[in-house]
CSV table of C-alpha atoms in Angstrom, one decimal:
chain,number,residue,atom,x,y,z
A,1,UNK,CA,1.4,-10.5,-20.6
A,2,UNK,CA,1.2,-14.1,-20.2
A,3,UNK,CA,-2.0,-15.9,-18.4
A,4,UNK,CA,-1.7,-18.4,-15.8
A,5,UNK,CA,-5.1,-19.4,-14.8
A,6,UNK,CA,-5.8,-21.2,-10.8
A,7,UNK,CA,-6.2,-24.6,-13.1
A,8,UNK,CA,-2.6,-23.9,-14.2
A,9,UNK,CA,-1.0,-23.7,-11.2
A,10,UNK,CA,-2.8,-25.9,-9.4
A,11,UNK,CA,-1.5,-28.7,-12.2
A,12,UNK,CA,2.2,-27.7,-10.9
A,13,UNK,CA,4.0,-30.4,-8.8
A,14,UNK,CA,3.7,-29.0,-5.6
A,15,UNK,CA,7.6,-27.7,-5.0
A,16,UNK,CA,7.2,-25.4,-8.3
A,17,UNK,CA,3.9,-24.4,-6.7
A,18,UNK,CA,5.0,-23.2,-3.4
A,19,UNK,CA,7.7,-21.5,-5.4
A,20,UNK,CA,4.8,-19.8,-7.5
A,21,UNK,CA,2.5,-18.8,-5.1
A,22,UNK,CA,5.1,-17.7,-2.4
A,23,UNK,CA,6.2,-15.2,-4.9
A,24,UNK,CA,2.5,-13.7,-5.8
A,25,UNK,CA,1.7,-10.8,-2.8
A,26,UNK,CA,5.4,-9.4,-3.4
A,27,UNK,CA,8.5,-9.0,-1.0
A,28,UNK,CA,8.0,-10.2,2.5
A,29,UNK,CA,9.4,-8.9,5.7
A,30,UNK,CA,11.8,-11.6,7.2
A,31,UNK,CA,12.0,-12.1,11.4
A,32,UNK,CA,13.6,-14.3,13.4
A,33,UNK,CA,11.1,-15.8,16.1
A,34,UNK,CA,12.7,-16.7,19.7
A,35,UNK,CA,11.1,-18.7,22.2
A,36,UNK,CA,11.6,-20.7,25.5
A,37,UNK,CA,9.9,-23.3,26.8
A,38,UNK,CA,8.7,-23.7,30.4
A,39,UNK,CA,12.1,-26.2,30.8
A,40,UNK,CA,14.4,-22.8,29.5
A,41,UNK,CA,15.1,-24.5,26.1
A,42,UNK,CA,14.9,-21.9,23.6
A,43,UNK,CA,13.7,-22.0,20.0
A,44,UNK,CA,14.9,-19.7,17.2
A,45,UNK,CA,12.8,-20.1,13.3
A,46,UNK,CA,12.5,-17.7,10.3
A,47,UNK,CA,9.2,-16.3,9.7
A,48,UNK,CA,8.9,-14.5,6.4
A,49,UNK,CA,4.5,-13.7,7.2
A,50,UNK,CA,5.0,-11.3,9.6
A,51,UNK,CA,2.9,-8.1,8.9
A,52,UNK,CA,1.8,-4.7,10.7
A,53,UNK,CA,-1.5,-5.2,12.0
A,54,UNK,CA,-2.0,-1.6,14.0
A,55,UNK,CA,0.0,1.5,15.6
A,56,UNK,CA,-2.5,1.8,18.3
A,57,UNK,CA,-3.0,-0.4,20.1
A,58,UNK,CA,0.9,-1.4,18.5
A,59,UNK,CA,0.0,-5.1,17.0
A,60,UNK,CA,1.9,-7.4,14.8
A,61,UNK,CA,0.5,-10.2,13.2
A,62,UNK,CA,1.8,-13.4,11.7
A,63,UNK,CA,1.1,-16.8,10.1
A,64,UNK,CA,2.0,-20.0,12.1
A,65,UNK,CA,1.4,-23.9,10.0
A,66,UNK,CA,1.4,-26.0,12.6
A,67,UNK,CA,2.6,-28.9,10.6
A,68,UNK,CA,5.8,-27.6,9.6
A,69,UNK,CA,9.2,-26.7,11.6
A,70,UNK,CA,7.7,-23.6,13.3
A,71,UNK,CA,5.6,-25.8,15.3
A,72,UNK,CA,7.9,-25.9,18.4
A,73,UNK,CA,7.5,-22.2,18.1
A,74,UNK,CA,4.0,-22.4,18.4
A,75,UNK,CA,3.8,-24.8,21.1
A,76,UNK,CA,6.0,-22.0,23.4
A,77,UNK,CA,4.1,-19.5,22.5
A,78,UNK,CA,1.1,-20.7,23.3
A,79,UNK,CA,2.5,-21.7,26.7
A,80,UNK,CA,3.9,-19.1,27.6
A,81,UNK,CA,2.5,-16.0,25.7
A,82,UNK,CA,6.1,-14.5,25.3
A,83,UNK,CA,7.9,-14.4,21.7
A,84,UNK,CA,11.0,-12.1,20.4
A,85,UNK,CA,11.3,-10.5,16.8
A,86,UNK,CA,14.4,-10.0,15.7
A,87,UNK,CA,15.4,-8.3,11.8
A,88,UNK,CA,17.4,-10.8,9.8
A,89,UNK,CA,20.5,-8.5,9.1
A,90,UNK,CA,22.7,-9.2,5.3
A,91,UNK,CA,25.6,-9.9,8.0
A,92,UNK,CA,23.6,-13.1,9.2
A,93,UNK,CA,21.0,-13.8,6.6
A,94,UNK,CA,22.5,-17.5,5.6
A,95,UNK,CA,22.9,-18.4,9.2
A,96,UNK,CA,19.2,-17.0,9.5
A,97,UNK,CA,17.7,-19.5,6.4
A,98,UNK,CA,19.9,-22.2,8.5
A,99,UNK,CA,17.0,-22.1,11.3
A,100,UNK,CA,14.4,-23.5,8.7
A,101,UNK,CA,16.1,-26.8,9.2
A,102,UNK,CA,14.0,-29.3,11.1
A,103,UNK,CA,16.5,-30.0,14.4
A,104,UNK,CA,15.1,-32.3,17.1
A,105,UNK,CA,13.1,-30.4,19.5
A,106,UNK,CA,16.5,-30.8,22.4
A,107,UNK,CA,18.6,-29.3,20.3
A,108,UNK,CA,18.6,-25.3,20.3
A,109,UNK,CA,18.4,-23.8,16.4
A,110,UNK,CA,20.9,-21.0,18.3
A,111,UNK,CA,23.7,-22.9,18.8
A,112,UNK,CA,23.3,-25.6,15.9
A,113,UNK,CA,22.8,-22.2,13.4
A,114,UNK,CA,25.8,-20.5,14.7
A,115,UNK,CA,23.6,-17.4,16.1
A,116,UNK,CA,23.8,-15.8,20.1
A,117,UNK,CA,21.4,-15.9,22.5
A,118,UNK,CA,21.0,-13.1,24.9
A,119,UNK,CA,18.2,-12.3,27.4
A,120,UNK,CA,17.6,-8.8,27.9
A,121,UNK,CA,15.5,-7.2,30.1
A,122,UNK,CA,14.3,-10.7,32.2
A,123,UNK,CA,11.5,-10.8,29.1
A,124,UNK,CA,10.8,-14.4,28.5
A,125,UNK,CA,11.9,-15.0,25.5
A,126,UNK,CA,15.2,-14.7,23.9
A,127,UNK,CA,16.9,-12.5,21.5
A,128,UNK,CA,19.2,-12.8,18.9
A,129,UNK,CA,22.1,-10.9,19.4
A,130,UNK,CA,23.5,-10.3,16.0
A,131,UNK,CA,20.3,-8.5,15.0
A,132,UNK,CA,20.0,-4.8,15.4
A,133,UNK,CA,16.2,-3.9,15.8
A,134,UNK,CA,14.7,-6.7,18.4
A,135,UNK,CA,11.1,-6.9,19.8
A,136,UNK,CA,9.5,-7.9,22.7
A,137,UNK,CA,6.4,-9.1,21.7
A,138,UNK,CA,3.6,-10.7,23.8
A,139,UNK,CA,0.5,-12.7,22.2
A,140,UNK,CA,-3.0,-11.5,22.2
A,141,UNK,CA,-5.0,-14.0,20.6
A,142,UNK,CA,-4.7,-16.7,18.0
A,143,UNK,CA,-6.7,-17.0,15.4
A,144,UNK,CA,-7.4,-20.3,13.2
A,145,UNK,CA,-7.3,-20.0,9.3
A,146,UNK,CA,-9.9,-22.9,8.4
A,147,UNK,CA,-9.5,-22.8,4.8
A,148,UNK,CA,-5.9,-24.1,5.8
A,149,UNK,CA,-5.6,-25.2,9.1
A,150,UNK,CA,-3.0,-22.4,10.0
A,151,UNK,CA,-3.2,-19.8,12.7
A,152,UNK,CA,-2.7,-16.2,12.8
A,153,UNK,CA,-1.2,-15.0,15.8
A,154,UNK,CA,-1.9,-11.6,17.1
A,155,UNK,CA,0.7,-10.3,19.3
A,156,UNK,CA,1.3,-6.7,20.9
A,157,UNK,CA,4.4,-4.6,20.6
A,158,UNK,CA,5.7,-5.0,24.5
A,159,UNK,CA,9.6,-3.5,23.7
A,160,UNK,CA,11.7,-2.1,21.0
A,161,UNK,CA,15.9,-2.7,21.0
A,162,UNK,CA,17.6,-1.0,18.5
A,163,UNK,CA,20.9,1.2,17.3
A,164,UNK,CA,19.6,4.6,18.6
A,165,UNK,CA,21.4,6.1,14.9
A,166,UNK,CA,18.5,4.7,13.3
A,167,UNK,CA,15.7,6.3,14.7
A,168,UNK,CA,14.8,9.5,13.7
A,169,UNK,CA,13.2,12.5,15.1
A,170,UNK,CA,9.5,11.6,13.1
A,171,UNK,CA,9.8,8.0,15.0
A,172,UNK,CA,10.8,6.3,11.4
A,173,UNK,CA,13.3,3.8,11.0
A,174,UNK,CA,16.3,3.9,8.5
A,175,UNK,CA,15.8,0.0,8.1
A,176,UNK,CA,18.2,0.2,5.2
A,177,UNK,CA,21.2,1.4,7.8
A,178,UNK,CA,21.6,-1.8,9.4
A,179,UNK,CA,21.1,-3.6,6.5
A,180,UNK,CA,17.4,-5.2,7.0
A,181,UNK,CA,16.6,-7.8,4.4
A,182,UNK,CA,13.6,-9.0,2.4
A,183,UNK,CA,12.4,-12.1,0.9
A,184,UNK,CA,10.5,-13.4,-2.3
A,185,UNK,CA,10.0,-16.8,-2.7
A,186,UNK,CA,10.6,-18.8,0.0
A,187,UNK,CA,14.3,-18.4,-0.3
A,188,UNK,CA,15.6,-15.5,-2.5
A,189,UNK,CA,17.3,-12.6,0.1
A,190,UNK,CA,17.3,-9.5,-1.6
A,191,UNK,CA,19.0,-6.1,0.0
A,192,UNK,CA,16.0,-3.1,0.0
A,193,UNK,CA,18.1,0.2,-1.2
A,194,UNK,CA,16.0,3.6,-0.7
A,195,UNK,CA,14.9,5.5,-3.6
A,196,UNK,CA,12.4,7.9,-2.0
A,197,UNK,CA,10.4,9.0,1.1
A,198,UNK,CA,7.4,10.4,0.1
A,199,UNK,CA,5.1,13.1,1.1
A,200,UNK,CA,1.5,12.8,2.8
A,201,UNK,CA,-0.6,12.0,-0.4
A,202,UNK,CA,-3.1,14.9,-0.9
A,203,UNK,CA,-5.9,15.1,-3.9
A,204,UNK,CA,-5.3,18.6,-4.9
A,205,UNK,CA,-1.0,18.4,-5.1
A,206,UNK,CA,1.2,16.0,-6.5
A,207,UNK,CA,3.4,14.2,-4.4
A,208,UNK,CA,6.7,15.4,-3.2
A,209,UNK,CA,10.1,13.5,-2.5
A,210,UNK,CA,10.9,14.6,1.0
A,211,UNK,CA,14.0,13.0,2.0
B,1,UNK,CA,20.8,-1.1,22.2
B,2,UNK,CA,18.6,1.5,23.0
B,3,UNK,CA,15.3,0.4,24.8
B,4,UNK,CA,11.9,1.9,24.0
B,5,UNK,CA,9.3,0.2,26.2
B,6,UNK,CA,5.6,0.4,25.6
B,7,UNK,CA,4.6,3.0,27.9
B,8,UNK,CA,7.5,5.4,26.0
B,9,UNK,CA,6.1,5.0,22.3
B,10,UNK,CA,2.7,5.2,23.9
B,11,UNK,CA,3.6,8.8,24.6
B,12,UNK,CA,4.8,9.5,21.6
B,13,UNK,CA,2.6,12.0,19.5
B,14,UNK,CA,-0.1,10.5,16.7
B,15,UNK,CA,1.6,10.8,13.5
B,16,UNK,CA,5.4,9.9,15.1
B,17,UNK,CA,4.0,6.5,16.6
B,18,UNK,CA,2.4,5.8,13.5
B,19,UNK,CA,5.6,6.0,11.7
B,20,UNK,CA,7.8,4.3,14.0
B,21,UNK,CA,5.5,0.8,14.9
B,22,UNK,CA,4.9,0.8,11.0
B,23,UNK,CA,8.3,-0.1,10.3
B,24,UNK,CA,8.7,-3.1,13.1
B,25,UNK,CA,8.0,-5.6,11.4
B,26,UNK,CA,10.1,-4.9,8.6
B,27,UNK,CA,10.1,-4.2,4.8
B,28,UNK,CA,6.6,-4.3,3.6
B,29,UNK,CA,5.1,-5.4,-0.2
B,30,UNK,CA,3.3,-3.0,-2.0
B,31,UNK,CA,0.0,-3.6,-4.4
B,32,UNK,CA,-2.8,-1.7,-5.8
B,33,UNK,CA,-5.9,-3.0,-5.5
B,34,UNK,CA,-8.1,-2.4,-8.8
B,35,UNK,CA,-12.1,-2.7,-7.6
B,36,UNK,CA,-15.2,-2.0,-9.3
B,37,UNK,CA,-18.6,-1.3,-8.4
B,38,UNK,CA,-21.9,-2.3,-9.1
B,39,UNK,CA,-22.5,0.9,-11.2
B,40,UNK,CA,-19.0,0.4,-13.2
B,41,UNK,CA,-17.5,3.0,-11.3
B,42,UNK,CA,-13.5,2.0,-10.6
B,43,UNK,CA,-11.5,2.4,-7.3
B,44,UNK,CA,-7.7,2.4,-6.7
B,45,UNK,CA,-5.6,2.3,-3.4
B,46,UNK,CA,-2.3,1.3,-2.4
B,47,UNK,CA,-2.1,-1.2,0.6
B,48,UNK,CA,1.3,-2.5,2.2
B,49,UNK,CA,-0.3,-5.3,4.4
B,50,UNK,CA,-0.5,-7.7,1.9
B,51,UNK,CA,0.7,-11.2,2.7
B,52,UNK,CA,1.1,-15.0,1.5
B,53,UNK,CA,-1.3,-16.9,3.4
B,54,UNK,CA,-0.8,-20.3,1.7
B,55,UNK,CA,-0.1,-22.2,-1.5
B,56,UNK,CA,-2.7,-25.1,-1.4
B,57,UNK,CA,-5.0,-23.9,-1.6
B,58,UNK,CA,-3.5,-20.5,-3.3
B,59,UNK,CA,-4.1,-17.3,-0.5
B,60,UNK,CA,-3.1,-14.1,-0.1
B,61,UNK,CA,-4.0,-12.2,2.7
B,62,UNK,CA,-4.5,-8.5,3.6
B,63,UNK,CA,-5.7,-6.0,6.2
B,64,UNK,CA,-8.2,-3.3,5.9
B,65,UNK,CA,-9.2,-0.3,7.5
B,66,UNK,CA,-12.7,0.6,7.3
B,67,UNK,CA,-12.2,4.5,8.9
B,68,UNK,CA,-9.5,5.3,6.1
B,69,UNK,CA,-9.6,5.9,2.4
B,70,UNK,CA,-10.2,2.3,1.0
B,71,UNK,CA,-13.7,2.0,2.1
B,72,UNK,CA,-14.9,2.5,-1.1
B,73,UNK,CA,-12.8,-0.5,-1.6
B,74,UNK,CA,-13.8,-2.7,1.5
B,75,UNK,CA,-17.4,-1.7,0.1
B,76,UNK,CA,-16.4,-2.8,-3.8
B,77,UNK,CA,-14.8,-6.0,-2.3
B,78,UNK,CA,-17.5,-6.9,-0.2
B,79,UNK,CA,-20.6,-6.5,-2.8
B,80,UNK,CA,-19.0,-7.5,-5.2
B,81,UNK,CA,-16.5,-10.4,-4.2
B,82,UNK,CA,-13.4,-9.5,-6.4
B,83,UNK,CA,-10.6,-7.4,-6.4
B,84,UNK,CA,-6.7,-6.9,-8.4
B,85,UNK,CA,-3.3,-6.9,-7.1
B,86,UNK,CA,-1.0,-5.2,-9.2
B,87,UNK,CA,2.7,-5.1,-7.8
B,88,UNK,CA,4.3,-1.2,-7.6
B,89,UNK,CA,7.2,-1.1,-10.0
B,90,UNK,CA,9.8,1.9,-9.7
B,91,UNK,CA,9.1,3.4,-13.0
B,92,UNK,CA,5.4,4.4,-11.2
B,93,UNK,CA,5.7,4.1,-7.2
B,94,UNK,CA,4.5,7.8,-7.2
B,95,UNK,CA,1.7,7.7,-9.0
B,96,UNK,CA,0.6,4.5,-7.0
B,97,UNK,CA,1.0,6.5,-3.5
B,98,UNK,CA,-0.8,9.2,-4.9
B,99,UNK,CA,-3.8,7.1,-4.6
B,100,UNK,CA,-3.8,6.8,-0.9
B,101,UNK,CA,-4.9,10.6,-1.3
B,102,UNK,CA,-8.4,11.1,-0.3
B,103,UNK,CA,-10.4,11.3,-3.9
B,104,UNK,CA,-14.1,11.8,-3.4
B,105,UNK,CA,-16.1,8.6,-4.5
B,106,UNK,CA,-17.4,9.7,-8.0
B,107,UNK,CA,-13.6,10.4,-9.0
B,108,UNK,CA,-11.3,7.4,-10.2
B,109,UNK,CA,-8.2,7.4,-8.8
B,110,UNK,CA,-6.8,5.9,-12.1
B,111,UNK,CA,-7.8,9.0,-14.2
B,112,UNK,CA,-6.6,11.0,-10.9
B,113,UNK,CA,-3.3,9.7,-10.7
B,114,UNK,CA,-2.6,9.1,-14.4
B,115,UNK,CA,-2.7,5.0,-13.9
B,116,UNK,CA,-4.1,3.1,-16.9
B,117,UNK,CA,-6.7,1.1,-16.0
B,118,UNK,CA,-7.5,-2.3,-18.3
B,119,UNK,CA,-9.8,-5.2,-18.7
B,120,UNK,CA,-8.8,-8.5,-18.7
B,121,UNK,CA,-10.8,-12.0,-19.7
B,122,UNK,CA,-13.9,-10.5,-18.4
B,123,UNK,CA,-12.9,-10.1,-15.0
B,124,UNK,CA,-14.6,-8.1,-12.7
B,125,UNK,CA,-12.2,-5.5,-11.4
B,126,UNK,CA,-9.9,-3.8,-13.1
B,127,UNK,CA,-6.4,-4.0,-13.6
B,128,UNK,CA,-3.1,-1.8,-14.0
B,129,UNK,CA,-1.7,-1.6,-16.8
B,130,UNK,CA,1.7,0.0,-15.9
B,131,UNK,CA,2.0,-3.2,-13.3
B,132,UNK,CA,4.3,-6.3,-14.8
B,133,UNK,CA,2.4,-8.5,-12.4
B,134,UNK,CA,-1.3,-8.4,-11.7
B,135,UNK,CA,-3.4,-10.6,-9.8
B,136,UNK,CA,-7.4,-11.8,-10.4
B,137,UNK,CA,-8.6,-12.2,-6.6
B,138,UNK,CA,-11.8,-13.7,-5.2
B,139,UNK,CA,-12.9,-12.7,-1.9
B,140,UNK,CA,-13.1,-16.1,0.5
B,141,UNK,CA,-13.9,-14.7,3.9
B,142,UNK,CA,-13.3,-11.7,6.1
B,143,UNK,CA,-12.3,-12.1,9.5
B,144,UNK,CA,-13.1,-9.0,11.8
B,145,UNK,CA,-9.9,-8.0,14.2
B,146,UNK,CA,-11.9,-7.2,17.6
B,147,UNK,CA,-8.5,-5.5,18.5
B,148,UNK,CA,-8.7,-2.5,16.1
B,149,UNK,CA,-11.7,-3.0,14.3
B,150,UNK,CA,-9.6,-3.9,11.2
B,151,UNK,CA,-10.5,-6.5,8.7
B,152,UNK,CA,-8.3,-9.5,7.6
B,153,UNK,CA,-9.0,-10.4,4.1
B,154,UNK,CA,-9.1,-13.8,2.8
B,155,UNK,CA,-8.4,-13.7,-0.9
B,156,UNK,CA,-8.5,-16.6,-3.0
B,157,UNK,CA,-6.2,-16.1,-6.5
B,158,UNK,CA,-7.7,-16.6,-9.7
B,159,UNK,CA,-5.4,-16.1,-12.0
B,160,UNK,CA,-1.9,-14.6,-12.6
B,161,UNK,CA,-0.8,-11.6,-15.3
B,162,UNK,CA,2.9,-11.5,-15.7
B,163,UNK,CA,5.9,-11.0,-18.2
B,164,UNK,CA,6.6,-14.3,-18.9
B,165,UNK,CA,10.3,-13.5,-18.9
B,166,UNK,CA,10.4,-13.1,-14.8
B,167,UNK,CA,8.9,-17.0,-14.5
B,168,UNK,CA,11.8,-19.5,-13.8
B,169,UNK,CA,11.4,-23.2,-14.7
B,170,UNK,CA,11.5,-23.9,-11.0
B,171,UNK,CA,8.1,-21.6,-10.6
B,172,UNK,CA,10.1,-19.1,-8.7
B,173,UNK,CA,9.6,-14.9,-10.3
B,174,UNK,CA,12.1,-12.6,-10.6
B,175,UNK,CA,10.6,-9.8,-9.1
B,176,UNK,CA,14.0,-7.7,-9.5
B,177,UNK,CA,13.6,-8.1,-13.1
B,178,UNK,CA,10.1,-5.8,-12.8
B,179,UNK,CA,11.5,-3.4,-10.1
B,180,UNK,CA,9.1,-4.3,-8.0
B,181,UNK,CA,9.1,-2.1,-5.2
B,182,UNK,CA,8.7,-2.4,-1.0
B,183,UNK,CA,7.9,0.0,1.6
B,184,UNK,CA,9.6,0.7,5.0
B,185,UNK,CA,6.9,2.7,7.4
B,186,UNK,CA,3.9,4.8,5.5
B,187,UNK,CA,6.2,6.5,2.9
B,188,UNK,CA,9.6,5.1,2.7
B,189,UNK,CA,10.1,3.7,-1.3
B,190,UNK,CA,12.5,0.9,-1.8
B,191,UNK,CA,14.1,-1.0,-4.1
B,192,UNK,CA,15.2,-4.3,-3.8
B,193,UNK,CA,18.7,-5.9,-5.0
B,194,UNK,CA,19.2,-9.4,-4.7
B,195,UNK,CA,21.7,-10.7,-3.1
B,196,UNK,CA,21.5,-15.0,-3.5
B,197,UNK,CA,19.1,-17.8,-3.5
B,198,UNK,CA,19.7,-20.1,-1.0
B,199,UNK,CA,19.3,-24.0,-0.3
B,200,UNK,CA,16.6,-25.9,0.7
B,201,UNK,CA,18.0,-26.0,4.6
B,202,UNK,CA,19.1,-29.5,6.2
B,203,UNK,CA,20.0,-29.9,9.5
B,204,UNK,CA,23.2,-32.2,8.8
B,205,UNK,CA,24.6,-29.6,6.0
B,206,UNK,CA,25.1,-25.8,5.6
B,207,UNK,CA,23.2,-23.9,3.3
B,208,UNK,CA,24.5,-22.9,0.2
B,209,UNK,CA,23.9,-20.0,-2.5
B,210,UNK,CA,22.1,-21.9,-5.6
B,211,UNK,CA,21.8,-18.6,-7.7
């Protein structure tokens, strides 16, 4: 195993850096984050910090840096409260990555990224159509990062859109059925295949393959 | 689309909710954390809430339950400031979730669930050694989550243990290369295939596959 000490990587330019570092906690989930503003313009950017934060009450949580394209974003949520999830799909990944450009706040990252807006619901926000599991997500509270000046946003699960043939009867997703991706890096999309559901871990019996 | 508002996966029963809100936000990473404490006694236990935080400075983020089996580690974290990451591979994702198995605190749940456990440069906590990337963590601040009573952990990283094969010149890791693992809900074991590397995304040009 090769060593590469916080004084190593902190002499890397900074591109090879964020490349490092970005890679370190392991694959990350990958949303799309629509907003509107109080004018109707609507927003769309890739998030890859999103994370479960509770099943009850149902919370997400995610990382906003207010100094980078996401910070339209952030300005509508804070407005207006109101923010949609939507899972980057292999059909639309590239078209997804697209949003990460920085277009001038008039211009909608839907139509200059090629991707379909679609209100549902009369929920604020809007969602992206291509994508098959949507949510409607509504923000709690923010919470500022000092050690790097970016916020963690903690928002509640409001409503769930998805294709029905995914859910099962337990309430699991088959994520891999409508081709859910995941990141590593800050731009390497990799396809999750399934190797294994596990059973409820117990100390005195070894775990099982249930599905 | 099917809809499923708040107030229906409110109703549904404990364990189903729990598996269906765990998989919203997507594909999940997956580490054990290695902790220690004051007595020598080691601790082991699979989290999937692990997330990049920033790269400047380095951060890594994580959530923790205090009513659930890693107390012992929120307890080794927070007396002794240090923890390891060490990311799930495939050829021992069962052994890992084995951990999350509730061991009673004089038992290690690396002799328990036949993980090696190893020393590194005098670090505190202990690492894995069937892992192909391991992290040194320092403890930088916990932030208490007054919605659940969950903890967000602020991790600084030390240093980095890897197979120097998986680092590219560019900084990026191949984390395909170690099977490196994610999670969809509590128990559902993925692999991940990867499908392109895409371009630093301009607004005036498409993005393009680069590996």
């Amino acid at each position: 195993m090769k060593r590469i000490t916080e004084e190593d990587f902190k002499s890397f330019e900074k591109r090879k850096r964020a490349n490092f570092i970005n890679c370190l906690s392991g694959f990350k989930s990958i949303n799309l984050i629509g907003t509107r503003d109080a004018k109707g313009s609507t927003n769309l950017c890739i998030i890859s910090s999103a994370f479960h934060l509770g099943s009850d009450p149902a919370l997400i949580g995610f990382i906003m840096r207010p100094d980078t394209v996401p910070r339209h974003t952030l300005d509508n949520i804070r407005k207006t409260g109101f923010c949609t999830f939507n899972h980057v799909g292999h059909s639309f990944y590239k078209e997804a990555h697209q949003t990460s450009a920085r277009y001038p706040k008039e211009e909608s990252e839907f139509s200059a990224c090629q991707l379909t807006e679609e209100s549902l619901d009369q929920f604020h926000a809007p969602f992206v159509k291509e994508s098959e599991l949507r949510l409607a997500l509504k923000l709690v509270r923010e919470v500022p990062i000092s050690e790097n000046g970016t916020y963690l946003m903690i928002m509640s699960v409001q409503d769930v859109y998805l294709n029905d043939e995914i859910l099962k009867e337990d309430g699991s997703l088959e994520l891999d059925q409508i081709a859910t991706m995941c990141l590593s890096g800050l731009d390497t999309y990799h396809l999750p295949k399934k190797i294994s559901r596990l059973s409820y871990a117990k100390a005195d019996k070894p775990v099982q393959e249930i599905d």
